[in-house]
Coordinates of C-alpha atoms and ligand atoms in Angstrom, one line a residue:
X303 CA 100.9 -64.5 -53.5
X304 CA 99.8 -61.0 -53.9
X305 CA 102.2 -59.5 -50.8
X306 CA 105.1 -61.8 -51.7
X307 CA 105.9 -62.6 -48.4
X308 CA 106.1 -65.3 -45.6
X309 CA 103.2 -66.6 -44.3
X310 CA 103.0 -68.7 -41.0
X311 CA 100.4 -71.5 -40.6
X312 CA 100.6 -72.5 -36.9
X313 CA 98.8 -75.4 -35.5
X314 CA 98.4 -77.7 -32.8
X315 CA 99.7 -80.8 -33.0
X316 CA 102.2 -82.6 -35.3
X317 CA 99.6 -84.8 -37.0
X318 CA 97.8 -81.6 -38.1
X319 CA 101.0 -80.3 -39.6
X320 CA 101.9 -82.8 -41.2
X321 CA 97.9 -82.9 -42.6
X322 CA 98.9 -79.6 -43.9
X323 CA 102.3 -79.8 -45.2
X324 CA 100.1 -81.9 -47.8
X325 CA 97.3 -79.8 -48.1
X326 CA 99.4 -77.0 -48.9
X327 CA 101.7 -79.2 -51.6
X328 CA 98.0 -79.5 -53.0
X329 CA 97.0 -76.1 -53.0
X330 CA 100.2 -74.4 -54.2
X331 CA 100.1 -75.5 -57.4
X332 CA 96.2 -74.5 -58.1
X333 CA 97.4 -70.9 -56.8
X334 CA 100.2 -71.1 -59.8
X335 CA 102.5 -71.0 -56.5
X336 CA 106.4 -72.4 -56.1
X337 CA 107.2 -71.5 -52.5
X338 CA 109.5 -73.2 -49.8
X339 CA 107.5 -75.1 -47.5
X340 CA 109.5 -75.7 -44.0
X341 CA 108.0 -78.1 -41.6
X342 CA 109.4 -76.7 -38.4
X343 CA 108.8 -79.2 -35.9
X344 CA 110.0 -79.3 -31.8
X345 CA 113.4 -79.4 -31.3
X346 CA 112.9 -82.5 -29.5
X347 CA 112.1 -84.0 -32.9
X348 CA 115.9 -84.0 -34.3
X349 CA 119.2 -85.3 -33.6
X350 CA 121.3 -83.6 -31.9
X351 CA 125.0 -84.9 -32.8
X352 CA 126.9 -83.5 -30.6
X353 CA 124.9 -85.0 -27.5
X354 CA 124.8 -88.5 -30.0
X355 CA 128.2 -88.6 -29.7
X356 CA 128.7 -88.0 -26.1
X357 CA 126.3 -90.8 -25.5
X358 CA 127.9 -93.7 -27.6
X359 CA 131.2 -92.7 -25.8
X360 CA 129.7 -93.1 -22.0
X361 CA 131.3 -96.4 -21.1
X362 CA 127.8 -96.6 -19.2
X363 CA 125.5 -96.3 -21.6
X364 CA 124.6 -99.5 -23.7
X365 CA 123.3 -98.2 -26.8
X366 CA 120.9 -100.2 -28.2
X367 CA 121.0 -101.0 -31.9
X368 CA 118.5 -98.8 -33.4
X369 CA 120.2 -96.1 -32.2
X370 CA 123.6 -96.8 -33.4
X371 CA 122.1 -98.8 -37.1
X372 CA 120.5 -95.1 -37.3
X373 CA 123.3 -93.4 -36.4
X374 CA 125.2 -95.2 -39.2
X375 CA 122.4 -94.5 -41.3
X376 CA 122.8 -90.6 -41.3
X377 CA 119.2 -90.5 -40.3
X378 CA 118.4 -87.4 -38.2
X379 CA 114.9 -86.9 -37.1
X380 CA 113.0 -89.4 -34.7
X381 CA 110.5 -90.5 -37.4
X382 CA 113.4 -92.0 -39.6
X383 CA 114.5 -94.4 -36.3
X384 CA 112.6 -97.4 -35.8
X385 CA 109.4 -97.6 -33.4
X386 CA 110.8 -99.7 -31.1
X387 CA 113.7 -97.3 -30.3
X388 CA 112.9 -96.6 -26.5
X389 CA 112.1 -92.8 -26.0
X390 CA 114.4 -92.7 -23.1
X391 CA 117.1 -93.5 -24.7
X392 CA 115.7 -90.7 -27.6
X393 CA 115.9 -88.0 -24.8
X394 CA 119.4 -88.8 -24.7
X395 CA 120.4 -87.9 -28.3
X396 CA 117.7 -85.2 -29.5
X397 CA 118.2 -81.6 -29.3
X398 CA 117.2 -80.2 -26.2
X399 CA 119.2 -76.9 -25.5
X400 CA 119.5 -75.2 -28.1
X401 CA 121.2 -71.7 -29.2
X402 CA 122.1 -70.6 -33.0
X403 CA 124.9 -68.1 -31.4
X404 CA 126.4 -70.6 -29.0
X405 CA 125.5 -74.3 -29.4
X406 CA 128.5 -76.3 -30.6
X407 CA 130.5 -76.2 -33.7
X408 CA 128.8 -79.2 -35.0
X409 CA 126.2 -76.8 -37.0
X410 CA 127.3 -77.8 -40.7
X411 CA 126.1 -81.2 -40.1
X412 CA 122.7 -80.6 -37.7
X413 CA 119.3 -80.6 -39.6
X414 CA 117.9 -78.4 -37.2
X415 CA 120.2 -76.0 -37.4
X416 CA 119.2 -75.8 -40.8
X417 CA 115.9 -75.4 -40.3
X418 CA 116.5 -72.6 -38.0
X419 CA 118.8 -70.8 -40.1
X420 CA 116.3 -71.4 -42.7
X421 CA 113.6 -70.2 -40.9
X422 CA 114.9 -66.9 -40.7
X423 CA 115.3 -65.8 -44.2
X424 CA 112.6 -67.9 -45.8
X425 CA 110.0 -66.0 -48.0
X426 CA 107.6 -69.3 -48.4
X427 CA 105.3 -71.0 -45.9
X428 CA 106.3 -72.0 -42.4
X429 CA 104.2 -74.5 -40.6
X430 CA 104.6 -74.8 -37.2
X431 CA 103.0 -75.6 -33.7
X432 CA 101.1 -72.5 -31.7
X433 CA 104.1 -72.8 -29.2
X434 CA 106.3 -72.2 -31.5
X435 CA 104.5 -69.4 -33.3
X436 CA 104.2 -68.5 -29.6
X437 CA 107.8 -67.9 -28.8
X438 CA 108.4 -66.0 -31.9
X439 CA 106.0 -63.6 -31.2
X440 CA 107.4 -63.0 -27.4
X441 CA 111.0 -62.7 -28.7
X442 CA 109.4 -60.1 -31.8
X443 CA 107.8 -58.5 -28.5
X444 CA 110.2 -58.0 -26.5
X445 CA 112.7 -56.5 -29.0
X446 CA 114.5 -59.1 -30.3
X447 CA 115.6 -61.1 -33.2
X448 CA 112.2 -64.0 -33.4
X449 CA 112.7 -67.7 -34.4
X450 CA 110.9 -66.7 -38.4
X451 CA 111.7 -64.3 -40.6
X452 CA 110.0 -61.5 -39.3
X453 CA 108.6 -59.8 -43.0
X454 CA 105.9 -62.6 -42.2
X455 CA 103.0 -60.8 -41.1
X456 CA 100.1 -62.7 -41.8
X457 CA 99.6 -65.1 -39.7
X458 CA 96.8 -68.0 -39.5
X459 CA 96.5 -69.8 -36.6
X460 CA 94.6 -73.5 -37.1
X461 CA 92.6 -75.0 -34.3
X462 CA 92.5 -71.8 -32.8
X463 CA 90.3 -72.4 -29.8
X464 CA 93.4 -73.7 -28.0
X465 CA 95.1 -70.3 -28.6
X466 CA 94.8 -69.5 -24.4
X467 CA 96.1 -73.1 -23.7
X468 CA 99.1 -73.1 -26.0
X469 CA 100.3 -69.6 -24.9
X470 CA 99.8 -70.7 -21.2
X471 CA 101.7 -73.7 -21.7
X472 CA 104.1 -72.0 -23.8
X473 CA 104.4 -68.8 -20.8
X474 CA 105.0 -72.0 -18.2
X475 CA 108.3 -72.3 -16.4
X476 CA 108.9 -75.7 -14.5
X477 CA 112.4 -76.4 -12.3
X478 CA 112.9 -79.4 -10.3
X479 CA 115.9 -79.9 -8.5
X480 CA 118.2 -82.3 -10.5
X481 CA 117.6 -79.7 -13.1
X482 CA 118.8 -76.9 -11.4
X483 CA 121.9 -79.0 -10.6
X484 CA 122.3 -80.0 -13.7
X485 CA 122.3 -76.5 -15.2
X486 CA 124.8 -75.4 -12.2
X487 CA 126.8 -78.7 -13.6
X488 CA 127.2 -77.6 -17.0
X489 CA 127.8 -74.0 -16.4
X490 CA 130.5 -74.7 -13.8
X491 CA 132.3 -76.7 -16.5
X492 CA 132.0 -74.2 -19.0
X493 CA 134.3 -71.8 -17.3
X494 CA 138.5 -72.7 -17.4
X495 CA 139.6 -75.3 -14.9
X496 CA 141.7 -72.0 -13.4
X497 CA 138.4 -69.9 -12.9
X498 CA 136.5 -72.5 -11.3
X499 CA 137.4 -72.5 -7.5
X500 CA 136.8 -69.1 -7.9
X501 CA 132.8 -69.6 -8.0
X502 CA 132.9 -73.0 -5.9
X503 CA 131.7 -71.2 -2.6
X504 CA 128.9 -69.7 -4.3
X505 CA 128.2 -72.7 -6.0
X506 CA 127.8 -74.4 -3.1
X507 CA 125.4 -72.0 -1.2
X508 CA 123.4 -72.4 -4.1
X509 CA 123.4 -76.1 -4.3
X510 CA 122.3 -75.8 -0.4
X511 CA 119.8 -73.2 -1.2
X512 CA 118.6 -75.7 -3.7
X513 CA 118.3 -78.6 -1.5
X514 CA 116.5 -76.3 1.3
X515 CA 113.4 -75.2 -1.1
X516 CA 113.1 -78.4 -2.9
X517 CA 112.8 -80.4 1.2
X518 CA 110.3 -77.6 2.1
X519 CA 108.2 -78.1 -1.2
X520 CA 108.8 -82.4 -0.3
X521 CA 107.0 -81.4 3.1
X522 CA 104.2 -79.7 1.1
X523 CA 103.6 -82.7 -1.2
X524 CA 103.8 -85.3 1.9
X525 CA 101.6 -83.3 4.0
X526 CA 98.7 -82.7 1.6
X527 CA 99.3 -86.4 0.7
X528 CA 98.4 -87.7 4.4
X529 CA 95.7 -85.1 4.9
X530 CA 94.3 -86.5 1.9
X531 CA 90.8 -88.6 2.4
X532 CA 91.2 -90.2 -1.2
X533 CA 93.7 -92.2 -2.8
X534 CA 96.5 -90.0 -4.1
X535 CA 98.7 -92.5 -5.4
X536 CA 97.6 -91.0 -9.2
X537 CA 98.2 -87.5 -8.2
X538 CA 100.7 -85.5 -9.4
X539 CA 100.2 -82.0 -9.2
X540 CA 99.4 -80.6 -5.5
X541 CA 99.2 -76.8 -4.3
X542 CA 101.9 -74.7 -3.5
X543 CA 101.5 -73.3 0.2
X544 CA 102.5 -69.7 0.2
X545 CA 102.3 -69.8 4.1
X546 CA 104.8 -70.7 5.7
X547 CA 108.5 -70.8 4.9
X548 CA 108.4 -71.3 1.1
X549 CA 108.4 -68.0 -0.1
X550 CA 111.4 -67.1 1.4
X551 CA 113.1 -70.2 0.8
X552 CA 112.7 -69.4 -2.9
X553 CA 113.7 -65.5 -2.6
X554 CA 116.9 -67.1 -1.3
X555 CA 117.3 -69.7 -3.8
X556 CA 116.7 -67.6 -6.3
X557 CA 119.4 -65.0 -4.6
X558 CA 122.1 -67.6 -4.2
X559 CA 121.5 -68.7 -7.9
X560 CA 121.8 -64.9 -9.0
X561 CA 125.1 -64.6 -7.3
X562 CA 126.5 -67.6 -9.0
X563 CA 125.1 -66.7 -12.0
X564 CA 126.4 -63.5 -12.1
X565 CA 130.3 -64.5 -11.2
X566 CA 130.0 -67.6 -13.6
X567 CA 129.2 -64.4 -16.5
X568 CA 132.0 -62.3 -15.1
X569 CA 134.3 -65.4 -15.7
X570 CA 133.0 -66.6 -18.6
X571 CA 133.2 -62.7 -19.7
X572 CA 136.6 -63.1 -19.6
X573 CA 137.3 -66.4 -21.2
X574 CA 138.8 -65.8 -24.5
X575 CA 139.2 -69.3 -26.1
X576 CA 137.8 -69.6 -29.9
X577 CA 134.4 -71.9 -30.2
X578 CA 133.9 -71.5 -26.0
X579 CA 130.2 -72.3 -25.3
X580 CA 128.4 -70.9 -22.7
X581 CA 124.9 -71.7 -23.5
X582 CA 124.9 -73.7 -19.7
X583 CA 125.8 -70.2 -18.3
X584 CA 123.3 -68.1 -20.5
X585 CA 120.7 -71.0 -19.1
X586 CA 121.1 -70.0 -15.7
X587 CA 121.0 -66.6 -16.1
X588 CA 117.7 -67.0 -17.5
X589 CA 116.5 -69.2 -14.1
X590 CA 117.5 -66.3 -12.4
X591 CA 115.8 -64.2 -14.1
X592 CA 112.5 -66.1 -14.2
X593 CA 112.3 -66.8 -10.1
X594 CA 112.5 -62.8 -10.2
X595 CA 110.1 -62.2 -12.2
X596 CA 108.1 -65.3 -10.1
X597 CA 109.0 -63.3 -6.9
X598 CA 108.3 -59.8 -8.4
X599 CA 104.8 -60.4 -9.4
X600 CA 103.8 -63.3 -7.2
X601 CA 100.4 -62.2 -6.8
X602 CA 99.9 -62.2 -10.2
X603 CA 101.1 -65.7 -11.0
X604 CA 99.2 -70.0 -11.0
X605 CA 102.3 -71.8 -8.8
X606 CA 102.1 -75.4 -8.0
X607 CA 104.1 -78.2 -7.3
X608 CA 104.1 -81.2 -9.3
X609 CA 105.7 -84.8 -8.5
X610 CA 106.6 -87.4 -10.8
X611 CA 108.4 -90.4 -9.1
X612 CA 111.1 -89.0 -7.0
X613 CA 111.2 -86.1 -8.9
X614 CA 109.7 -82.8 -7.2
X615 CA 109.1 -79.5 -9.6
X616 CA 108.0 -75.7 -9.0
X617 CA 105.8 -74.9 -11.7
X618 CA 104.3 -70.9 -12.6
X619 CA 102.5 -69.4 -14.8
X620 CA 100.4 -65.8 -15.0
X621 CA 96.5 -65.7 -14.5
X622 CA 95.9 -63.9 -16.9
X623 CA 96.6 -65.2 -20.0
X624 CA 93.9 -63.1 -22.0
X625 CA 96.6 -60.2 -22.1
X626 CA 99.5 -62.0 -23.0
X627 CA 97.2 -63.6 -25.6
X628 CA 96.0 -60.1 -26.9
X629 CA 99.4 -58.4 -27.0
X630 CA 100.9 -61.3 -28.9
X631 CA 97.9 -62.1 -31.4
X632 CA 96.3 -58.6 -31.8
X633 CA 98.5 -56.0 -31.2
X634 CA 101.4 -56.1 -33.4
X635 CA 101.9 -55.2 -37.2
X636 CA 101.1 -58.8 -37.6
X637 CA 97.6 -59.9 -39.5
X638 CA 96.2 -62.7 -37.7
X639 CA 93.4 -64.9 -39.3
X640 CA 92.4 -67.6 -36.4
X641 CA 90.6 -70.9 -38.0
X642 CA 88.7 -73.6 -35.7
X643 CA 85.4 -75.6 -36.0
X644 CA 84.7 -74.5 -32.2
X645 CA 85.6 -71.4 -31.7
X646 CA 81.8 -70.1 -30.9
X647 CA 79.6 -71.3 -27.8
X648 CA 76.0 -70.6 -28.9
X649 CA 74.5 -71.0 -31.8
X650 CA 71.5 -68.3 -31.2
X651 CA 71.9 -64.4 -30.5
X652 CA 74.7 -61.9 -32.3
X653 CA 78.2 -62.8 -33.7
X654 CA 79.7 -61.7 -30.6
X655 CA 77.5 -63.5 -28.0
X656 CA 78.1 -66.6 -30.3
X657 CA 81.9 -66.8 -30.0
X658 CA 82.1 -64.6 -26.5
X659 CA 83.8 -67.3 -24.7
X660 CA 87.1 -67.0 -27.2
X661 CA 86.5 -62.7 -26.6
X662 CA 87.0 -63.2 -23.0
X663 CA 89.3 -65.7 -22.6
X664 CA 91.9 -64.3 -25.3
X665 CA 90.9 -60.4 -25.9
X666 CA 89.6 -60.9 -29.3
X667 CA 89.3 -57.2 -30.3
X668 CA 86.1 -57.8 -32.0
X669 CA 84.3 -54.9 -33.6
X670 CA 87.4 -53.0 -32.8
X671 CA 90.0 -54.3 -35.3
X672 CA 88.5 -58.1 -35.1
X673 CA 86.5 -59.2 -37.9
X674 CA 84.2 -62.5 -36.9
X675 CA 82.7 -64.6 -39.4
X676 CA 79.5 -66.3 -39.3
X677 CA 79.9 -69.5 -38.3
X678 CA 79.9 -72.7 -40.6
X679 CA 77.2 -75.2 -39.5
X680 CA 78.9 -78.9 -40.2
X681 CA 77.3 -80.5 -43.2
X682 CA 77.8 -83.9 -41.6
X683 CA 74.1 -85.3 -40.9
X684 CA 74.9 -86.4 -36.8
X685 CA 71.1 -86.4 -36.1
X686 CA 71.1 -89.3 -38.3
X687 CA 73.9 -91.1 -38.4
X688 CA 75.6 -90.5 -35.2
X689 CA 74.5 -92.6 -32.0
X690 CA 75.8 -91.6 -28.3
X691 CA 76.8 -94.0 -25.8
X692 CA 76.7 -93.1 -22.2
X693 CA 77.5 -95.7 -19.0
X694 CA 77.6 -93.9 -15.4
X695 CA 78.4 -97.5 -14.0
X696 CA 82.0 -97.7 -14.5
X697 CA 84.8 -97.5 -10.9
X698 CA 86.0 -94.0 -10.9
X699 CA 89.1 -93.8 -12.6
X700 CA 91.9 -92.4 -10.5
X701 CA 89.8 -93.8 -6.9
X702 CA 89.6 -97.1 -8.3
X703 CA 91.8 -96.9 -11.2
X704 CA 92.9 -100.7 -11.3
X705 CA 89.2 -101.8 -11.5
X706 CA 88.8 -98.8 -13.9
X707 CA 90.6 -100.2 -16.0
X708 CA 89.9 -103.6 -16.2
X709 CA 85.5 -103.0 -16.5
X710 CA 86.4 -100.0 -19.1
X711 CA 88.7 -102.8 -21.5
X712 CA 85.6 -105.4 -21.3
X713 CA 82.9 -102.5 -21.6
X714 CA 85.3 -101.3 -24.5
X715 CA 85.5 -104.8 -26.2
X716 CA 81.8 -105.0 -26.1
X717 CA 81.3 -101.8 -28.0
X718 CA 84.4 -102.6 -30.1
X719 CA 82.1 -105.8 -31.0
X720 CA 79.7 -103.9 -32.2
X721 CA 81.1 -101.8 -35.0
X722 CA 83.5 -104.8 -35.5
X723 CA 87.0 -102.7 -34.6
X724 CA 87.3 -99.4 -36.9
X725 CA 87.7 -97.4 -33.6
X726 CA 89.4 -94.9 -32.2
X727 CA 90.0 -95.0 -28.6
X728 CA 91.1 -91.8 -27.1
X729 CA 93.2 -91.4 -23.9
X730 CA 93.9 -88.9 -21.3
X731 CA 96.7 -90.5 -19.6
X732 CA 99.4 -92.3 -21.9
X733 CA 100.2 -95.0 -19.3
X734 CA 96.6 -95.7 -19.5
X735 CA 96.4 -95.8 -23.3
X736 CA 99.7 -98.2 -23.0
X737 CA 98.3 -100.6 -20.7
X738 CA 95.3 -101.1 -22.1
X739 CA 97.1 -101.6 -25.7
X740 CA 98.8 -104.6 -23.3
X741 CA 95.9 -106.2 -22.4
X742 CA 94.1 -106.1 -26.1
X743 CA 97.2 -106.8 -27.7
X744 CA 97.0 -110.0 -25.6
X745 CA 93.4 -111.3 -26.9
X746 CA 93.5 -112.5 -30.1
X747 CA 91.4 -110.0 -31.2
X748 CA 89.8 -110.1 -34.9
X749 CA 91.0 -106.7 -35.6
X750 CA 94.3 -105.2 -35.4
X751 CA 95.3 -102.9 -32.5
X752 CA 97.5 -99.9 -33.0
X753 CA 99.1 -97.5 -30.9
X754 CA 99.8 -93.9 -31.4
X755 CA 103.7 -93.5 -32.0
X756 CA 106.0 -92.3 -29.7
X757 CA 106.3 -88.4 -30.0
X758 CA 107.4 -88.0 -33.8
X759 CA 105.6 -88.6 -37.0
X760 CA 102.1 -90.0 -37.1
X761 CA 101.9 -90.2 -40.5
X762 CA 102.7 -94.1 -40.5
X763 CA 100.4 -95.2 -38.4
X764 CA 97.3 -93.2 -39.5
X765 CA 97.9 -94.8 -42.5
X766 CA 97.7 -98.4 -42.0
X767 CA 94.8 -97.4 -39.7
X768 CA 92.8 -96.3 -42.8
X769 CA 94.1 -99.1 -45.1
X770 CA 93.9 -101.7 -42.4
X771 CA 89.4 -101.0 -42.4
X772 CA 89.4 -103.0 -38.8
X773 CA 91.9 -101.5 -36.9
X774 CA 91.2 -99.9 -33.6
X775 CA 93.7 -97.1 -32.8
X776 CA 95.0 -96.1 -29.4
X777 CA 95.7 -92.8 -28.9
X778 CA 96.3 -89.5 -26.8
X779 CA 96.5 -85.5 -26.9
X780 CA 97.3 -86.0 -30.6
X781 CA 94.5 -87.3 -31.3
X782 CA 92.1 -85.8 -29.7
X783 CA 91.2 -83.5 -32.8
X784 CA 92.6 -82.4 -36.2
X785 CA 93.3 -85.4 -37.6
X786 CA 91.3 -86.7 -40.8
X787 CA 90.2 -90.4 -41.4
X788 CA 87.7 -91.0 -44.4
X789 CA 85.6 -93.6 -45.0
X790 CA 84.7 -96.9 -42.6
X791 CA 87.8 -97.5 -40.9
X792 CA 87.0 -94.9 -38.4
X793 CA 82.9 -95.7 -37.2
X794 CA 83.4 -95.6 -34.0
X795 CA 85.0 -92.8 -31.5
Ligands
SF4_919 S1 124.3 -77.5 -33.6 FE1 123.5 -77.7 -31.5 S2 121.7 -79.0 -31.7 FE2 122.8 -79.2 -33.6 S3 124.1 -81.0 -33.3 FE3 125.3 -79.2 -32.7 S4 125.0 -79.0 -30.5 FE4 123.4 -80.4 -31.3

């Protein structure tokens, strides 16, 4: 109130900011405050229109009829759709690439667009997720325009002990190979019917190029599969081998894809045509860049390889995090206030032995420019009324996972008996959450079983797990922390 200017409150999952688009509806008004709120959530959240359209057209597809009631409806984010839309079919419509310059002339009518756009100018409070707060900081960085209006320089970051995850997730690139041909796809289409046997022989030496590293990182997978002594069918992220052919197999992917790149921008360069887009083209340019950076400071970098189904990916990202994290966070113009119930890791000995596992995992500048608060005990009374449960007697999970499974659902119902539902039953795995919603689902049980929704709005189901007092909610990452249930209907974790 007192600097009249943005403020960004970044959190970490969409439950949370959702928690505090109403906490902040309930605070404004105590502060004598009438600001824009904007809820800026993953693109993956919206509709995009222009890809809605192309998929009610395929004479493939065979929309089903939530998508096209919604459609009719005007409704435009994934919470307005029903549940039971399929998320596949989602990932056909939402927004996935998306580029304020160059991304269709369908703008007028796109909510996110309008939510970006908004973004940039607004002077009230944005609440978004660390990634995203994460992104706009690395464009800010590096000189160019970020995704918020940059006068907003105080930041708070919520649930701050996942700071060093969320920018390591957010600095990870991933490429499999029906991507890359995807992008080479799109961007080939992009330039003039004329122009494009011009670029078809580098097209395909990249396309071969492709095909090469992807069947060398195959051989990787298979062989640390068969040397395996356990059970790998669960496993889905295996080591990259840097002996070998691999490296140079990528330095000449990554060559090939440069060269196409480059003659797909000197063609699209000259392409003239009103409302051309050539965010495909800009996309490639970017892989390009990214391998060379990979290649340049491969030392420096995580690589693995990860394999889900048929589908085989390269995944990076640097070691050191702590730096990134510190130039982003601590370094700019940018006030940063970082919130968390578990930010410290003792309780005993000075303020910066207390929380020195955040200082060296993210280059807190504490006692520098850092300020750290004394910690807030929790006023909850867990000595008496919390009870732990502990069972070492269970099949190992991913050796034995099918019998996993099937002891953990009776050992769960027993526990579930006791407290009489009014739990919440956390996942790591969603197929494992979703399968075991199948079997309870199936039991007659004398309490209601929920599942977490799909990716969008949780808001709906959080609710009729408080008002429903029984209920046992299923649930993943989102859940994990952050969200608030009072009272009995949750007992039981
Ligand atoms: S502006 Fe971009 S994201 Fe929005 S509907 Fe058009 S193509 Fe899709």
């Amino acid at each position: 109130k007192r600097m009249n200017k943005p403020v960004i409150i970044a959190t970490s999952t969409i439950a949370l900011q959702e928690q505090l688009w109403r906490d902040v509806h309930a605070v404004m008004p105590l502060l004598g405050l009438n600001r824009d709120v904007i809820l800026a959530k993953g693109q993956t959240h919206y509709l995009c229109n222009k890809r809605a359209d192309e998929y009610m057209c395929d004479p493939k597809a065979d929309p089903p009829d939530a998508i096209k009631e919604g459609i009719k409806q005007g409704y435009e984010e994934r919470k307005d759709f029903p549940e039971v839309l399929p998320q596949g079919v989602w990932d056909k419509v939402n927004v996935q690439r998306f580029s304020m310059k160059n991304c269709g002339s369908c703008e007028k009518k796109c909510k996110y667009y309008k939510v970006r756009a908004a973004l940039k100018f607004t002077d009230g409070v944005v609440l978004c997720n660390q990634d995203f707060l994460t992104q706009h900081l690395m464009k800010l960085r590096r000189g160019q325009e970020g995704l918020i209006n940059a006068a907003a320089d105080l930041l708070v970051v919520d649930e701050a002990h996942n700071l060093d995850d969320k920018v390591r997730s957010a600095t990870t690139e991933r490429f499999g190979q029906g991507m890359l041909f995807g992008m080479i796809k799109s961007a080939f289409y992009e330039l003039r019917s004329s122009d494009q046997s011009s670029v078809s022989r580098e097209k395909r030496e990249a396309e071969s190029a492709i095909i090469a590293f992807y069947n060398c990182l195959k051989a990787q997978v298979q062989k640390q599969i068969n040397d395996a002594e356990q059970d790998m069918r669960y496993a889905d992220r295996f080591f990259f081998d840097q002996n070998g052919s691999a490296v140079e197999l990528l330095t000449e992917m990554n060559a090939a894809i440069h060269n196409l790149s480059s003659s797909i921008q000197i063609y699209s360069s000259m392409d003239f045509r009103n409302n051309r887009s050539f965010a495909a083209s800009d996309d490639l340019d970017a892989v390009s860049e990214s391998l060379s950076e990979l290649l340049d400071r491969i030392d420096d970098m995580l690589i693995w390889i990860e394999q889900h189904g048929s589908n085989t990916e390269l995944v990076y990202c640097p070691k050191n995090t702590k730096e990134i994290v510190s130039r982003l966070y601590f370094n700019g113009d940018e006030r940063t206030i970082l919130t968390s119930a578990t930010l410290t890791n003792a309780t005993n000995g000075s303020l910066e032995e207390q929380y020195s596992y955040f200082i060296s995992n993210t280059g807190f500048p504490a006692g520098d420019r850092g300020c750290l608060s004394e910690p807030k005990p929790s006023p909850y009374p867990y000595d008496e009324h919390a009870m732990i449960y502990y069972c070492d007697d269970l099949p190992h999970p991913t050796r034995e996972h099918e019998a996993f499974i099937e002891n953990g659902v009776e050992r769960l119902l027993e526990i579930l008996s006791i407290s009489n539902g009014k739990a919440l039953v956390l996942f790591t795995a969603k197929t494992d959450m979703e399968e075991v919603y199948s079997i309870l689902s199936e039991k007659n049980l004398p309490y209601k079983i929920l599942m977490q929704q799909p990716g969008s709005s949780q808001d709906k189901v959080l609710n009729e797990f408080k008002e429903d007092t029984n209920s046992v909610l299923l649930g993943t990452g989102a859940y994990w922390e952050g969200i608030s249930i009072e009272g009995k209907s949750l007992s039981n974790v």
